[in-house]
CSV table of C-alpha atoms in Angstrom, one decimal:
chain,number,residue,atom,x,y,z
C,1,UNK,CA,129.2,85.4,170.8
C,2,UNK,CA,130.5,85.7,174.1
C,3,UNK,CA,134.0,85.9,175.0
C,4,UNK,CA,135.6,83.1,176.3
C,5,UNK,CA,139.5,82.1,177.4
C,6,UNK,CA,141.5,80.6,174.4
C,7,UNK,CA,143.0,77.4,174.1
C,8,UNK,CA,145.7,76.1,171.7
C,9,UNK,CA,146.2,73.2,171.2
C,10,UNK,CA,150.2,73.6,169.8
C,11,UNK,CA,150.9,70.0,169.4
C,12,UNK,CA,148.0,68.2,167.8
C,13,UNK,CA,149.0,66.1,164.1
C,14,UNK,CA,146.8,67.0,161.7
C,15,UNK,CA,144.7,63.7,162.2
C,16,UNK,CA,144.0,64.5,165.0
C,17,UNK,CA,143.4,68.3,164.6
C,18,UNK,CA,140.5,66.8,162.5
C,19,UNK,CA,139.2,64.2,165.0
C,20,UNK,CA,138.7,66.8,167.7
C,21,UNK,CA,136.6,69.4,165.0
C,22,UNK,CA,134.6,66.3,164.4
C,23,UNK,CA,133.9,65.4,168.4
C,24,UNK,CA,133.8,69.1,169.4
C,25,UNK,CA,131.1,69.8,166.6
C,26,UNK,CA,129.0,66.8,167.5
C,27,UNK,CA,129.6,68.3,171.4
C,28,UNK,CA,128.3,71.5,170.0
C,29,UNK,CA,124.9,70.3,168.6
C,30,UNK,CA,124.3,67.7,172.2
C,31,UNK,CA,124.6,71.5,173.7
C,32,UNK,CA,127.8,70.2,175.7
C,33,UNK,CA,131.5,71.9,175.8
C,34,UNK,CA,131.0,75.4,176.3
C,35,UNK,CA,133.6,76.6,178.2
C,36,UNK,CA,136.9,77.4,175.5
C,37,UNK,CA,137.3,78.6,172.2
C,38,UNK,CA,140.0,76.0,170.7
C,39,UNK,CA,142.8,77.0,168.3
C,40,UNK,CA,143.9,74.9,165.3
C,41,UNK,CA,147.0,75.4,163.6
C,42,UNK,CA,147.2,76.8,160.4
C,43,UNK,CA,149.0,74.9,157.2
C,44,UNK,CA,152.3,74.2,158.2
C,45,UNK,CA,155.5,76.6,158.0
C,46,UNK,CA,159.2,76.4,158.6
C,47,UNK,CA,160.3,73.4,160.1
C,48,UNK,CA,157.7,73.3,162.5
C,49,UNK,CA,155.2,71.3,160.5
C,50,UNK,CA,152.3,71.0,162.5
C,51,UNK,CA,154.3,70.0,165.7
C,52,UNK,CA,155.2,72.4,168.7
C,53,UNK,CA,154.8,76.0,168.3
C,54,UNK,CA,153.1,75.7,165.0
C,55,UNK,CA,152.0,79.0,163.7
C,56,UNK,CA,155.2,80.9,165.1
C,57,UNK,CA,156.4,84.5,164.5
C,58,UNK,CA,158.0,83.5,161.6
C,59,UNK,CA,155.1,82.4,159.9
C,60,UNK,CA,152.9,84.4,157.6
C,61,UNK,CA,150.1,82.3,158.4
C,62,UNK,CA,148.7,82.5,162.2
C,63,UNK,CA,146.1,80.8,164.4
C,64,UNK,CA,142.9,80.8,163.8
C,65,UNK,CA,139.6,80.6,165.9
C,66,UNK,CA,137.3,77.6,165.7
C,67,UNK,CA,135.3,75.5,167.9
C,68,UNK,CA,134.1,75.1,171.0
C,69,UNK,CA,135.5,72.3,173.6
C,70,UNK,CA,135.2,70.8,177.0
C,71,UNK,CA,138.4,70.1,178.9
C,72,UNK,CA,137.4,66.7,180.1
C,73,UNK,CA,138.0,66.3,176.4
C,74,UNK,CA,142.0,67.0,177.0
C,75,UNK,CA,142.2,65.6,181.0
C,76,UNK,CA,142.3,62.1,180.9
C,77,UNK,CA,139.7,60.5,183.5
C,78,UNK,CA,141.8,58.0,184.8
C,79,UNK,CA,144.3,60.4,185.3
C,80,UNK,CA,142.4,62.7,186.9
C,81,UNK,CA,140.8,60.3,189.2
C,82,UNK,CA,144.4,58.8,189.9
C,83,UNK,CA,145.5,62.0,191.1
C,84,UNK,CA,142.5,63.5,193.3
C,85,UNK,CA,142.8,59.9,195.0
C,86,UNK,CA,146.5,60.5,195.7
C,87,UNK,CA,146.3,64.0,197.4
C,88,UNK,CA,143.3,62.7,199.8
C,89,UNK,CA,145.2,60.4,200.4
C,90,UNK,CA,148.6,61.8,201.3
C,91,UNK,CA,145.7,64.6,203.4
C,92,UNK,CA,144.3,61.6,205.4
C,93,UNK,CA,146.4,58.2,205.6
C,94,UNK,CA,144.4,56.9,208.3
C,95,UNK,CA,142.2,58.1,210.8
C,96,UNK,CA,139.9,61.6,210.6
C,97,UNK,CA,138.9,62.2,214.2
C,98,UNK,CA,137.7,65.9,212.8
C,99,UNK,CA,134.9,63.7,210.9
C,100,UNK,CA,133.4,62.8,214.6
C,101,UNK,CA,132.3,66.4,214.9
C,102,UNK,CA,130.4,66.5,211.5
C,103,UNK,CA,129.0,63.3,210.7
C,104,UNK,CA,127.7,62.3,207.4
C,105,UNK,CA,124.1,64.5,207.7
C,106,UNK,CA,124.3,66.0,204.1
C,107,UNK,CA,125.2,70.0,204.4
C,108,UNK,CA,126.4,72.3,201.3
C,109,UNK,CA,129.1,75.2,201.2
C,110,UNK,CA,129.7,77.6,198.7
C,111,UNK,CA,133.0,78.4,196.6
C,112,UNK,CA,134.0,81.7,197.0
C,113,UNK,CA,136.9,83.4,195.3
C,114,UNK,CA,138.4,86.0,197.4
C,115,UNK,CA,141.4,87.6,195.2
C,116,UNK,CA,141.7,88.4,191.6
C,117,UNK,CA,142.5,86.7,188.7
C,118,UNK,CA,141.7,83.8,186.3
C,119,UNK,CA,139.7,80.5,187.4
C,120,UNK,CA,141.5,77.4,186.6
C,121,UNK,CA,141.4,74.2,187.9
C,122,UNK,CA,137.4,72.9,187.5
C,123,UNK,CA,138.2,69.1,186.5
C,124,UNK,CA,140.8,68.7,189.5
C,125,UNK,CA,138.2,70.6,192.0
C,126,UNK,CA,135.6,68.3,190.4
C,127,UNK,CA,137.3,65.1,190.8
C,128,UNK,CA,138.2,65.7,194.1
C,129,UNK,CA,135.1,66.2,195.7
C,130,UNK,CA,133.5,63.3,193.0
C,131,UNK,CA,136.0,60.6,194.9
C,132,UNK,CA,134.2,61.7,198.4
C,133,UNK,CA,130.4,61.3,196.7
C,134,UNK,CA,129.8,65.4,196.5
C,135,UNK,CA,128.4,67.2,193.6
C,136,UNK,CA,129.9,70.6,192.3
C,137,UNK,CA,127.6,72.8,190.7
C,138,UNK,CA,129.6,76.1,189.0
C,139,UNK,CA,128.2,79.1,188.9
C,140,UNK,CA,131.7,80.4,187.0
C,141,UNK,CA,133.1,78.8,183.8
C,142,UNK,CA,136.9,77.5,183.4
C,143,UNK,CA,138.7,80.6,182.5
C,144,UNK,CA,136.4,83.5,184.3
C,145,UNK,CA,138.3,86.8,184.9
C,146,UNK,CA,137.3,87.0,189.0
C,147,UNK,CA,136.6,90.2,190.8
C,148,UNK,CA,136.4,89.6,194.6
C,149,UNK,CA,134.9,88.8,196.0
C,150,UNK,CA,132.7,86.4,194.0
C,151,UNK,CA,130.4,83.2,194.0
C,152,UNK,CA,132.0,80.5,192.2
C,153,UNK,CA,130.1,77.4,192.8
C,154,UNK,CA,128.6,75.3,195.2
C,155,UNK,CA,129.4,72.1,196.8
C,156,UNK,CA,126.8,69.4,198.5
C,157,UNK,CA,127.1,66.3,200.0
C,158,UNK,CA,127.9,64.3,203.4
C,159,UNK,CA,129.1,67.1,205.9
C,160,UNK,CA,132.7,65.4,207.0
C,161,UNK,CA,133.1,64.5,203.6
C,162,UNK,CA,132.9,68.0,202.2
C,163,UNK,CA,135.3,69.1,205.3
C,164,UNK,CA,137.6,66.0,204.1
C,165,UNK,CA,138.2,67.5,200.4
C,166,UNK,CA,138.0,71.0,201.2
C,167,UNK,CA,141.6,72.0,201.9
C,168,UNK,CA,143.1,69.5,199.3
C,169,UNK,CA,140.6,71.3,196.4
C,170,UNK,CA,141.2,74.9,197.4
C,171,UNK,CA,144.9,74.0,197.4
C,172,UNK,CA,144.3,72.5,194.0
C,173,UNK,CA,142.4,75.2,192.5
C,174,UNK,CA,144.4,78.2,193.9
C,175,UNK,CA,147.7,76.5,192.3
C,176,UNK,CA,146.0,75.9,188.8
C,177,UNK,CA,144.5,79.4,189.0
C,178,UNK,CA,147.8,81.3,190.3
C,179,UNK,CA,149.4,79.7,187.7
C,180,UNK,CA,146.6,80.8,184.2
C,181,UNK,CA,146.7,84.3,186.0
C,182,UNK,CA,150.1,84.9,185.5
C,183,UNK,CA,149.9,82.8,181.8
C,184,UNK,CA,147.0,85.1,181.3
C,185,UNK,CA,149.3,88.6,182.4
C,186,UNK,CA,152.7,87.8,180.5
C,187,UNK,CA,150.2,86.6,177.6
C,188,UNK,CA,149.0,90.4,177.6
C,189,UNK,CA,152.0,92.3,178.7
C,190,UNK,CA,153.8,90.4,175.2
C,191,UNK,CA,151.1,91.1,172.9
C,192,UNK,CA,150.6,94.6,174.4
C,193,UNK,CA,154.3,94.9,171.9
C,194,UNK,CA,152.4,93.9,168.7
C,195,UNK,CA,155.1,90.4,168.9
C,196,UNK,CA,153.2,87.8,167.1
C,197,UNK,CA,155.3,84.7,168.7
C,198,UNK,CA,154.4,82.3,171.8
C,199,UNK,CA,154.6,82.4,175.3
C,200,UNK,CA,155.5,79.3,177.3
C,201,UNK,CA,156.2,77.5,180.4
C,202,UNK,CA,158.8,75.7,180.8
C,203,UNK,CA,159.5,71.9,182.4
C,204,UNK,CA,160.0,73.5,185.8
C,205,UNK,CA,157.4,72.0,187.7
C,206,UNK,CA,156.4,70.6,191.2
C,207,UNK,CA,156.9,66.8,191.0
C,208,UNK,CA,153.2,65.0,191.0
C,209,UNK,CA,151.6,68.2,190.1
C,210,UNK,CA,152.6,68.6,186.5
C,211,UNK,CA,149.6,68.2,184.7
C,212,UNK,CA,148.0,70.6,187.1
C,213,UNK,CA,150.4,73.7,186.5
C,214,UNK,CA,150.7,72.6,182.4
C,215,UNK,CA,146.4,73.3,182.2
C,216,UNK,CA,146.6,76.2,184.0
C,217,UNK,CA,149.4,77.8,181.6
C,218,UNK,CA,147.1,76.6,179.0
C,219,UNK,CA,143.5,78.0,180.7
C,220,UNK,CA,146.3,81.0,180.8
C,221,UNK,CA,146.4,81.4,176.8
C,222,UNK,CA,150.4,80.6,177.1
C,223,UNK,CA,152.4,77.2,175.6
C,224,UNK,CA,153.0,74.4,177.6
C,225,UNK,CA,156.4,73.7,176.0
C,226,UNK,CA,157.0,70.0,176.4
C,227,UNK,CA,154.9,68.4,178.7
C,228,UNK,CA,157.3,66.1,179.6
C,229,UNK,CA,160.7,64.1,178.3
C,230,UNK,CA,158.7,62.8,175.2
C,231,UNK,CA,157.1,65.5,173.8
C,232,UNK,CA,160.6,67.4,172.4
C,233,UNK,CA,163.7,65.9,172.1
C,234,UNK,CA,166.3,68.9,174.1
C,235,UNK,CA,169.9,69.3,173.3
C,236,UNK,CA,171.5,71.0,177.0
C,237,UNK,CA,174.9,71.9,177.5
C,238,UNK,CA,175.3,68.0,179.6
C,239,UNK,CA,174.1,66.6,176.9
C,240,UNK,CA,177.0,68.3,174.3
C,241,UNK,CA,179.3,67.0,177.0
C,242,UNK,CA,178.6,63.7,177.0
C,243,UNK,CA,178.4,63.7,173.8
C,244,UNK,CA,181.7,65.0,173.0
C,245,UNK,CA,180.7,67.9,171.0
C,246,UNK,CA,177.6,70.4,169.5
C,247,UNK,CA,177.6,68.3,166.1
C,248,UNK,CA,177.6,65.0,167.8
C,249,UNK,CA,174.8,65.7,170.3
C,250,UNK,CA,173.1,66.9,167.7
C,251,UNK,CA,173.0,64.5,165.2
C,252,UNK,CA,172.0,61.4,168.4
C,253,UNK,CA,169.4,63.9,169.1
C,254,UNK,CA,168.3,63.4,165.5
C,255,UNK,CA,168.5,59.5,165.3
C,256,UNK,CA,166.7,59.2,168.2
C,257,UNK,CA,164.0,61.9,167.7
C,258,UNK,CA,162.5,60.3,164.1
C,259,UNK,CA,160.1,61.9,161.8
C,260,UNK,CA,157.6,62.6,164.7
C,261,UNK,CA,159.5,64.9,167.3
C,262,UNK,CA,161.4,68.1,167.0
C,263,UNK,CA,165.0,68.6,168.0
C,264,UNK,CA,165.6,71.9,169.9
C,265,UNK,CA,169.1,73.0,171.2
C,266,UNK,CA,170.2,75.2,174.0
C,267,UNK,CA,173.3,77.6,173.3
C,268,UNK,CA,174.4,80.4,175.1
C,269,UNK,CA,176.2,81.7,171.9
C,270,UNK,CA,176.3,82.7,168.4
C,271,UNK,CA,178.9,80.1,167.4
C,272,UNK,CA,176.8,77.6,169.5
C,273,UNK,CA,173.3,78.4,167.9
C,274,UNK,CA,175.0,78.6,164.5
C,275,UNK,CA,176.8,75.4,165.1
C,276,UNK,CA,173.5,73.7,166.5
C,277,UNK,CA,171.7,75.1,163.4
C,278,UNK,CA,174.0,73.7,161.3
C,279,UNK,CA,173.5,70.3,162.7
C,280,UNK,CA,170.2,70.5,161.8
C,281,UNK,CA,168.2,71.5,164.9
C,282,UNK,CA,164.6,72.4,164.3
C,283,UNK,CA,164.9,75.3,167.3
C,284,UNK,CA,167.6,76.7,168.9
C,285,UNK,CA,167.0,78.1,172.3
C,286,UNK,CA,169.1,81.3,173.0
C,287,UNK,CA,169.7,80.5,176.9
C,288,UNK,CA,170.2,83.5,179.7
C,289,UNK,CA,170.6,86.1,176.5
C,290,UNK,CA,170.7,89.7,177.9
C,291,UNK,CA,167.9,91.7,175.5
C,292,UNK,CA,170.6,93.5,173.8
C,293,UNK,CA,172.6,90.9,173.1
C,294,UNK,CA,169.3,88.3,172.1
C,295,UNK,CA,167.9,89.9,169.0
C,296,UNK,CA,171.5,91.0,167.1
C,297,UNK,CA,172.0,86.9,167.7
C,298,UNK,CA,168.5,86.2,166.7
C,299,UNK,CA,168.9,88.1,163.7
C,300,UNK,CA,172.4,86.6,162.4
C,301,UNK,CA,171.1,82.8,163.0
C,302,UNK,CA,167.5,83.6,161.0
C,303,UNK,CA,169.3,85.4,158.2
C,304,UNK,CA,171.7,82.1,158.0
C,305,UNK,CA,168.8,79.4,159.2
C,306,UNK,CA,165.7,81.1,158.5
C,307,UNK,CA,163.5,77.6,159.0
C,308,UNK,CA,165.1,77.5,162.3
C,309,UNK,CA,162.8,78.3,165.2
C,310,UNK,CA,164.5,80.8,167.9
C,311,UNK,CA,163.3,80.6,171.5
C,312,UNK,CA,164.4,83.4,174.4
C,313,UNK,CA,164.7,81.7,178.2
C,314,UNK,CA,166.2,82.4,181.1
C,315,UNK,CA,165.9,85.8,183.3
C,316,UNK,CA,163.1,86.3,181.8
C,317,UNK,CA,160.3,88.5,184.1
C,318,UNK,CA,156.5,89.8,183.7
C,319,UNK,CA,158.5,92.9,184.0
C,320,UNK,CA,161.0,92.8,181.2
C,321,UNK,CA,159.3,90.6,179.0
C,322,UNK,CA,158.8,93.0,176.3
C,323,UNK,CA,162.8,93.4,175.9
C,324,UNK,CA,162.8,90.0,175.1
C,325,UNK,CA,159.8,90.5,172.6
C,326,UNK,CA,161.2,90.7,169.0
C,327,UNK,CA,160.8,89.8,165.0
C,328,UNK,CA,163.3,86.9,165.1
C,329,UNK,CA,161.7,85.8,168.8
C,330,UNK,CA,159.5,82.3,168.0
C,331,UNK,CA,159.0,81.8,171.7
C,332,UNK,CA,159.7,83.0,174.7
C,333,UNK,CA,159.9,80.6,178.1
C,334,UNK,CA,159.3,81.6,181.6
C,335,UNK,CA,159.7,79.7,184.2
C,336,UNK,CA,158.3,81.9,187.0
C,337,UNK,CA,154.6,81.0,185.6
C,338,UNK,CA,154.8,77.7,187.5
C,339,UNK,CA,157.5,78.2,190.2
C,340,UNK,CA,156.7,81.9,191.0
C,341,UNK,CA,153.2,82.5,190.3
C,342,UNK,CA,151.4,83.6,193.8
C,343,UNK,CA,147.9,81.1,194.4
C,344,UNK,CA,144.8,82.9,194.4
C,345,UNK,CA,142.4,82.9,197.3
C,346,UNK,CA,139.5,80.9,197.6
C,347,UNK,CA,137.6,79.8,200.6
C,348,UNK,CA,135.1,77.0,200.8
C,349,UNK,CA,132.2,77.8,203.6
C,350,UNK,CA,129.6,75.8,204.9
C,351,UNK,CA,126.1,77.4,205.3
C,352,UNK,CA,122.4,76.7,207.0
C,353,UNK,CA,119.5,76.7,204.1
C,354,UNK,CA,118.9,80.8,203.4
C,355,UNK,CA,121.7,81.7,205.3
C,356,UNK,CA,124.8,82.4,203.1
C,357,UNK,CA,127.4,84.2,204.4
C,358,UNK,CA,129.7,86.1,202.3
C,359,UNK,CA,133.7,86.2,203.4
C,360,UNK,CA,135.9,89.6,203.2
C,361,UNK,CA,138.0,89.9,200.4
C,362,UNK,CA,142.4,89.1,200.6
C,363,UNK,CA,144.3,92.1,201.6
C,364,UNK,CA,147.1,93.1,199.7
């Protein structure tokens, strides 16, 4: 079988772990979804259950491969419609004198990737260029390692209307792709240790592009953490202010959060993480921990709490992410995969029948 980008999906129930084998293998046999491998979590351990971050470190049971699925399984439609609609239309508000030049004669330009890295971003490009009647045909699937500089797909339709989506779908794609390349390198660099835990984004994203930068950590092979305020319910230090202490903060967090959602804690101690753990968080994130001072901490809270979940964030680089890797280390957060990550290069370029002409590649 070839080898194709992985996919996790960390925060599926059970019921539905089982829905999605069922579609994906009735995909499978129609010949559809053939672009990522998708990872179900193995029988529950710790406190995770089968919620976020299922199949940590801490777990003697790990990942496993399984099917095959297509990501307009996991994009919403509506969604993805809402939002190409939005960016063409905060591009053009009102008139496009440019679309005087062109007209609407139908013309066709080809995709070309010009830096390397990892392709991310297909269902956005698609749905952009599908709200201005064009038709992308990929040449590439949704995860492809790219060596510059490289064909990607092509694009047809109505001249101005290719020219109309062509800078909001590079923009698009370069973003999403930036973002799984540097997923895709910290993924590497912390596995490259022999750690066995998770890496993960964080919530730092750009406002209105969320879902965007989330599938490209995932096309990336890291976590998306919570996607948003609902997914995880997060103790922070404002919150153990307003609350009036640790245990009180704790304990709303755990009315409010149910059965269904997870409690995790930020602490910037040992008495803090012990306190939280002893509230009965479900994680404790050790927040802005020097490496040296991380894993003794780490250590002390899982010999105390060992169902409790320990994540490692802040100051965390591609370069010293494997200091932060560790046995006690469930997960480790970076937020420079979606507020630091450098977009690839891609151009989009018109062309005559026969006559394709091939662009030079970025300079470093």
């Amino acid at each position: 079988m070839k080898s194709e980008p992985v996919l996790r999906t960390q925060s599926l129930s059970w019921e539905s772990q089982n829905m999605l084998e069922s579609r994906v293998q009735q995909g499978q046999a129609a010949g559809e979804w053939t672009d990522f491998y998708i990872l179900t979590a193995s029988p529950p351990c710790s406190s995770f259950g089968a919620g976020v971050y299922s199949g940590s470190s801490t777990c003697s049971a790990r990942l496993r491969p399984s099917t095959l699925v297509g990501l307009q399984f996991l994009l919403p439609p509506a969604s993805l419609a809402a939002l190409a609609n939005s960016w063409l239309q905060e591009d053009c508000p009102g008139l496009n004198f440019a679309s005087l030049v062109t007209g609407s004669a139908p013309a066709q330009a080809v995709l070309w990737a010009k830096s390397p890295g990892v392709l991310a971003g297909r269902p956005f490009f698609d749905a952009i260029f599908t709200q201005l009647n064009c038709q992308v045909s990929w040449l590439l699937p949704e995860g492809s390692k790219l060596v510059p500089v490289v064909k990607v797909a092509e694009v047809r339709g109505p001249a101005h209307h290719l020219l109309l989506g062509e800078r909001v779908a590079l923009n698009t794609l370069a973003r999403c792709s930036g973002i799984a390349s540097a997923a895709a390198t910290a993924v590497e660099v912390a596995t490259s240790t022999g750690w066995a835990g998770h890496v993960a984004g964080t919530r730092k994203t750009t406002p209105g592009f969320r879902l965007v930068e989330k599938y490209g950590l995932l096309v990336g092979g890291a976590e998306c953490h919570r996607y948003d305020l609902g997914g995880l319910v997060m103790v922070k230090d404002n919150h153990v202010v307003a609350a009036g202490s640790m245990e009180k903060a704790v304990l709303k967090a755990r009315q409010a959060a149910g059965f269904p959602l997870k409690v995790e804690v930020e602490c910037s101690s040992l008495k803090e993480a012990l306190q939280a753990a002893e509230a009965g968080a479900d994680l404790v994130m050790l927040d802005n921990f020097k490496p040296e001072e991380l894993h003794p901490t780490a250590a002390t809270l899982k010999a105390k709490f060992p169902n409790v979940s320990v994540e490692a964030s802040g100051g965390v680089t591609l370069d010293n992410l494997p200091q932060f890797c560790g046995t006690n280390i469930d997960v480790i957060s970076l937020g420079m995969l979606t507020q630091a990550a450098p977009a690839l290069d891609f151009s989009l370029k018109l062309y005559a029948e026969g006559d394709i002409p091939v662009p030079h590649a970025r300079r470093s």
